């Protein structure tokens, strides 16, 4: 591989900025696989065929029909196959497969191929767009596989039954750590280079996701290339020469979309040239035809050499020819052929007649356009006036209704304001009256308390005066008794002193 790549480098001796290398790529597509037992590998291969078939339909068949429509040619669209629903169904099943494979890599015990298959079928049945393209296996005596061990996909080439046993392991691109270590420790450089650099960082790496990414990159590469298609058909199943199986070949023709392509080429125009490219045939007509426009010159050229009218058509920028007509013009130019002068005079008269007819039509159109435009303006004015009158009529009723509603709102607001004002005044008066009553009640309580306090104070003062008088009298009595006792004691002492003196 390195030797082949290095051989291409010899072609680009200059720098990449000043030299653009052109390449020829070959994409070999085997076709759909429909074996006795179809597994994960067959689904990936058939998905690639679905995408490439859809790419062929969009870029070859649909582009051809769009070209006819853009050029203004009468064309009846062909019914082309659409692989978008089945591609969506397979992509959804791959997302479910990644989810279950990751769970299995993390050690979830309940994760199995049967649960993945059942969920894929259940999710497909919930979506109307995918329901017809991914179904559950039918119960059959000839099929030993259980119902939850596979599903059926409706490809554009037919129904294919897939067995989902072992898909969770097949979808994981990670090797066991021991195997990775063994590969990395190899003494052979090529084997050692196969070791993953991010070994052990994640237990799961999706093969289906990488496959879909590579497929999208392939389609992007094809979009940037100029494609040529070569259809190859397998004549028989026995790999023998001289044996032609018509049923097998017809099945392949139907599967690869060749029938639609043949219909398109049969009803369409395989050869097409831009107007300026047809000027290389200018020598086939006299110089008197060189003064006409390119479109008129091409039409005169085809009529002068009796090209059937049904075998060519003039578009907006191209002339379309059926098979063999362009080759016939090239042969006439190489042989130096000359047209019939009578035919040229007839074509000249036709050209002049067409110019007169076009001029008459142009004059008629110029006379008709002002009237037509005036009628359009009048009609638009009438429609605008009717619309405005209708609008004014409706707006007037709406405006009157809005005014009445606004007046009612104002009246209700005024009533609310009045009611609030009256309520506020009443509450204020009631509060003043209540405050006056509370003040009167408080004054009565104050004067009653004052009167009672005065009486109590007077009584207390009188009682205090009487108590003071009683205490003063008691004190005087006690003082008199004390004086009497002292006088008695003094007399007794004098008596005792006298008795002692007498003795």
mmCIF file of N, CA, C and O in Angstrom, residues 54 56-58 60-69 73-82 257-269 322:
data_model
loop_
_atom_site.group_PDB
_atom_site.id
_atom_site.type_symbol
_atom_site.label_atom_id
_atom_site.label_comp_id
_atom_site.label_asym_id
_atom_site.label_seq_id
_atom_site.Cartn_x
_atom_site.Cartn_y
_atom_site.Cartn_z
ATOM 1 N N UNK A 54 -30.132 5.130 -3.878
ATOM 2 C CA UNK A 54 -30.824 6.403 -3.733
ATOM 3 C C UNK A 54 -30.001 7.546 -4.314
ATOM 4 O O UNK A 54 -30.544 8.471 -4.931
ATOM 5 N N UNK A 56 -27.945 7.256 -6.819
ATOM 6 C CA UNK A 56 -28.072 7.122 -8.275
ATOM 7 C C UNK A 56 -29.411 7.673 -8.745
ATOM 8 O O UNK A 56 -29.486 8.364 -9.774
ATOM 9 N N UNK A 57 -30.480 7.383 -8.002
ATOM 10 C CA UNK A 57 -31.801 7.878 -8.392
ATOM 11 C C UNK A 57 -31.846 9.400 -8.340
ATOM 12 O O UNK A 57 -32.363 10.060 -9.256
ATOM 13 N N UNK A 58 -31.276 9.986 -7.277
ATOM 14 C CA UNK A 58 -31.338 11.433 -7.123
ATOM 15 C C UNK A 58 -30.447 12.166 -8.119
ATOM 16 O O UNK A 58 -30.824 13.223 -8.629
ATOM 17 N N UNK A 60 -28.936 10.863 -11.023
ATOM 18 C CA UNK A 60 -29.003 10.467 -12.420
ATOM 19 C C UNK A 60 -30.414 10.602 -12.965
ATOM 20 O O UNK A 60 -30.650 11.293 -13.960
ATOM 21 N N UNK A 61 -31.385 9.982 -12.295
ATOM 22 C CA UNK A 61 -32.737 9.966 -12.825
ATOM 23 C C UNK A 61 -33.495 11.256 -12.505
ATOM 24 O O UNK A 61 -34.039 11.901 -13.401
ATOM 25 N N UNK A 62 -33.495 11.641 -11.221
ATOM 26 C CA UNK A 62 -34.219 12.860 -10.861
ATOM 27 C C UNK A 62 -33.553 14.097 -11.454
ATOM 28 O O UNK A 62 -34.243 15.042 -11.867
ATOM 29 N N UNK A 63 -32.215 14.120 -11.506
ATOM 30 C CA UNK A 63 -31.529 15.264 -12.110
ATOM 31 C C UNK A 63 -31.856 15.384 -13.592
ATOM 32 O O UNK A 63 -31.975 16.498 -14.135
ATOM 33 N N UNK A 64 -31.998 14.234 -14.258
ATOM 34 C CA UNK A 64 -32.358 14.248 -15.677
ATOM 35 C C UNK A 64 -33.748 14.845 -15.881
ATOM 36 O O UNK A 64 -33.962 15.692 -16.762
ATOM 37 N N UNK A 65 -34.696 14.427 -15.045
ATOM 38 C CA UNK A 65 -36.050 14.979 -15.169
ATOM 39 C C UNK A 65 -36.095 16.461 -14.813
ATOM 40 O O UNK A 65 -36.808 17.241 -15.459
ATOM 41 N N UNK A 66 -35.340 16.864 -13.807
ATOM 42 C CA UNK A 66 -35.299 18.289 -13.444
ATOM 43 C C UNK A 66 -34.707 19.125 -14.572
ATOM 44 O O UNK A 66 -35.131 20.271 -14.792
ATOM 45 N N UNK A 67 -33.734 18.569 -15.290
ATOM 46 C CA UNK A 67 -33.148 19.303 -16.420
ATOM 47 C C UNK A 67 -34.194 19.538 -17.504
ATOM 48 O O UNK A 67 -34.274 20.638 -18.077
ATOM 49 N N UNK A 68 -35.004 18.535 -17.802
ATOM 50 C CA UNK A 68 -36.056 18.707 -18.805
ATOM 51 C C UNK A 68 -37.047 19.776 -18.373
ATOM 52 O O UNK A 68 -37.511 20.584 -19.197
ATOM 53 N N UNK A 69 -37.393 19.801 -17.096
ATOM 54 C CA UNK A 69 -38.352 20.805 -16.623
ATOM 55 C C UNK A 69 -37.752 22.208 -16.687
ATOM 56 O O UNK A 69 -38.444 23.162 -17.058
ATOM 57 N N UNK A 73 -39.043 21.615 -21.562
ATOM 58 C CA UNK A 73 -39.469 20.534 -22.433
ATOM 59 C C UNK A 73 -40.683 19.834 -21.830
ATOM 60 O O UNK A 73 -40.742 19.648 -20.608
ATOM 61 N N UNK A 74 -41.640 19.446 -22.653
ATOM 62 C CA UNK A 74 -42.779 18.684 -22.114
ATOM 63 C C UNK A 74 -42.311 17.326 -21.617
ATOM 64 O O UNK A 74 -41.675 16.562 -22.350
ATOM 65 N N UNK A 75 -42.647 17.024 -20.369
ATOM 66 C CA UNK A 75 -42.134 15.781 -19.780
ATOM 67 C C UNK A 75 -43.130 15.259 -18.754
ATOM 68 O O UNK A 75 -43.668 16.009 -17.955
ATOM 69 N N UNK A 76 -43.375 13.960 -18.794
ATOM 70 C CA UNK A 76 -44.235 13.287 -17.833
ATOM 71 C C UNK A 76 -43.346 12.537 -16.849
ATOM 72 O O UNK A 76 -42.567 11.671 -17.246
ATOM 73 N N UNK A 77 -43.445 12.910 -15.561
ATOM 74 C CA UNK A 77 -42.536 12.368 -14.550
ATOM 75 C C UNK A 77 -42.728 10.868 -14.392
ATOM 76 O O UNK A 77 -43.842 10.345 -14.471
ATOM 77 N N UNK A 78 -41.597 10.175 -14.182
ATOM 78 C CA UNK A 78 -41.614 8.745 -13.910
ATOM 79 C C UNK A 78 -41.666 8.508 -12.412
ATOM 80 O O UNK A 78 -41.138 9.300 -11.622
ATOM 81 N N UNK A 79 -42.304 7.450 -12.021
ATOM 82 C CA UNK A 79 -42.364 7.073 -10.608
ATOM 83 C C UNK A 79 -41.059 6.366 -10.241
ATOM 84 O O UNK A 79 -40.772 5.269 -10.717
ATOM 85 N N UNK A 80 -40.259 7.004 -9.402
ATOM 86 C CA UNK A 80 -38.944 6.494 -9.043
ATOM 87 C C UNK A 80 -38.972 5.914 -7.636
ATOM 88 O O UNK A 80 -39.719 6.388 -6.776
ATOM 89 N N UNK A 81 -38.167 4.892 -7.377
ATOM 90 C CA UNK A 81 -38.133 4.306 -6.028
ATOM 91 C C UNK A 81 -37.501 5.255 -5.023
ATOM 92 O O UNK A 81 -36.594 6.027 -5.359
ATOM 93 N N UNK A 82 -37.988 5.195 -3.791
ATOM 94 C CA UNK A 82 -37.487 6.044 -2.704
ATOM 95 C C UNK A 82 -37.000 5.146 -1.570
ATOM 96 O O UNK A 82 -37.774 4.389 -0.979
ATOM 97 N N UNK A 257 -32.406 -0.604 -10.668
ATOM 98 C CA UNK A 257 -33.023 0.591 -11.229
ATOM 99 C C UNK A 257 -32.762 0.806 -12.695
ATOM 100 O O UNK A 257 -32.974 1.918 -13.206
ATOM 101 N N UNK A 258 -32.324 -0.226 -13.403
ATOM 102 C CA UNK A 258 -32.031 -0.081 -14.827
ATOM 103 C C UNK A 258 -33.305 0.108 -15.635
ATOM 104 O O UNK A 258 -33.296 0.758 -16.685
ATOM 105 N N UNK A 259 -34.417 -0.452 -15.164
ATOM 106 C CA UNK A 259 -35.678 -0.312 -15.892
ATOM 107 C C UNK A 259 -36.080 1.158 -15.969
ATOM 108 O O UNK A 259 -36.451 1.673 -17.040
ATOM 109 N N UNK A 260 -36.007 1.865 -14.845
ATOM 110 C CA UNK A 260 -36.343 3.290 -14.843
ATOM 111 C C UNK A 260 -35.382 4.080 -15.721
ATOM 112 O O UNK A 260 -35.783 5.017 -16.424
ATOM 113 N N UNK A 261 -34.093 3.695 -15.685
ATOM 114 C CA UNK A 261 -33.107 4.397 -16.511
ATOM 115 C C UNK A 261 -33.387 4.193 -17.992
ATOM 116 O O UNK A 261 -33.288 5.131 -18.792
ATOM 117 N N UNK A 262 -33.746 2.965 -18.380
ATOM 118 C CA UNK A 262 -34.054 2.695 -19.781
ATOM 119 C C UNK A 262 -35.288 3.471 -20.219
ATOM 120 O O UNK A 262 -35.334 4.024 -21.333
ATOM 121 N N UNK A 263 -36.308 3.530 -19.344
ATOM 122 C CA UNK A 263 -37.493 4.315 -19.672
ATOM 123 C C UNK A 263 -37.141 5.783 -19.867
ATOM 124 O O UNK A 263 -37.637 6.445 -20.781
ATOM 125 N N UNK A 264 -36.299 6.293 -18.981
ATOM 126 C CA UNK A 264 -35.914 7.696 -19.073
ATOM 127 C C UNK A 264 -35.127 7.973 -20.349
ATOM 128 O O UNK A 264 -35.352 8.969 -21.047
ATOM 129 N N UNK A 265 -34.188 7.066 -20.683
ATOM 130 C CA UNK A 265 -33.406 7.271 -21.895
ATOM 131 C C UNK A 265 -34.262 7.081 -23.154
ATOM 132 O O UNK A 265 -34.032 7.718 -24.184
ATOM 133 N N UNK A 266 -35.254 6.182 -23.075
ATOM 134 C CA UNK A 266 -36.113 5.943 -24.237
ATOM 135 C C UNK A 266 -37.027 7.134 -24.499
ATOM 136 O O UNK A 266 -37.217 7.566 -25.650
ATOM 137 N N UNK A 267 -37.616 7.670 -23.429
ATOM 138 C CA UNK A 267 -38.522 8.801 -23.594
ATOM 139 C C UNK A 267 -37.786 10.128 -23.651
ATOM 140 O O UNK A 267 -38.379 11.134 -24.069
ATOM 141 N N UNK A 268 -36.544 10.162 -23.205
ATOM 142 C CA UNK A 268 -35.799 11.413 -23.152
ATOM 143 C C UNK A 268 -34.824 11.563 -24.308
ATOM 144 O O UNK A 268 -34.965 10.956 -25.377
ATOM 145 N N UNK A 269 -33.819 12.382 -24.062
ATOM 146 C CA UNK A 269 -32.835 12.714 -25.093
ATOM 147 C C UNK A 269 -31.449 12.450 -24.517
ATOM 148 O O UNK A 269 -30.965 13.224 -23.678
ATOM 149 N N UNK A 322 -31.979 12.831 -29.763
ATOM 150 C CA UNK A 322 -32.068 11.412 -29.456
ATOM 151 C C UNK A 322 -30.829 10.692 -29.955
ATOM 152 O O UNK A 322 -29.969 11.276 -30.629
#
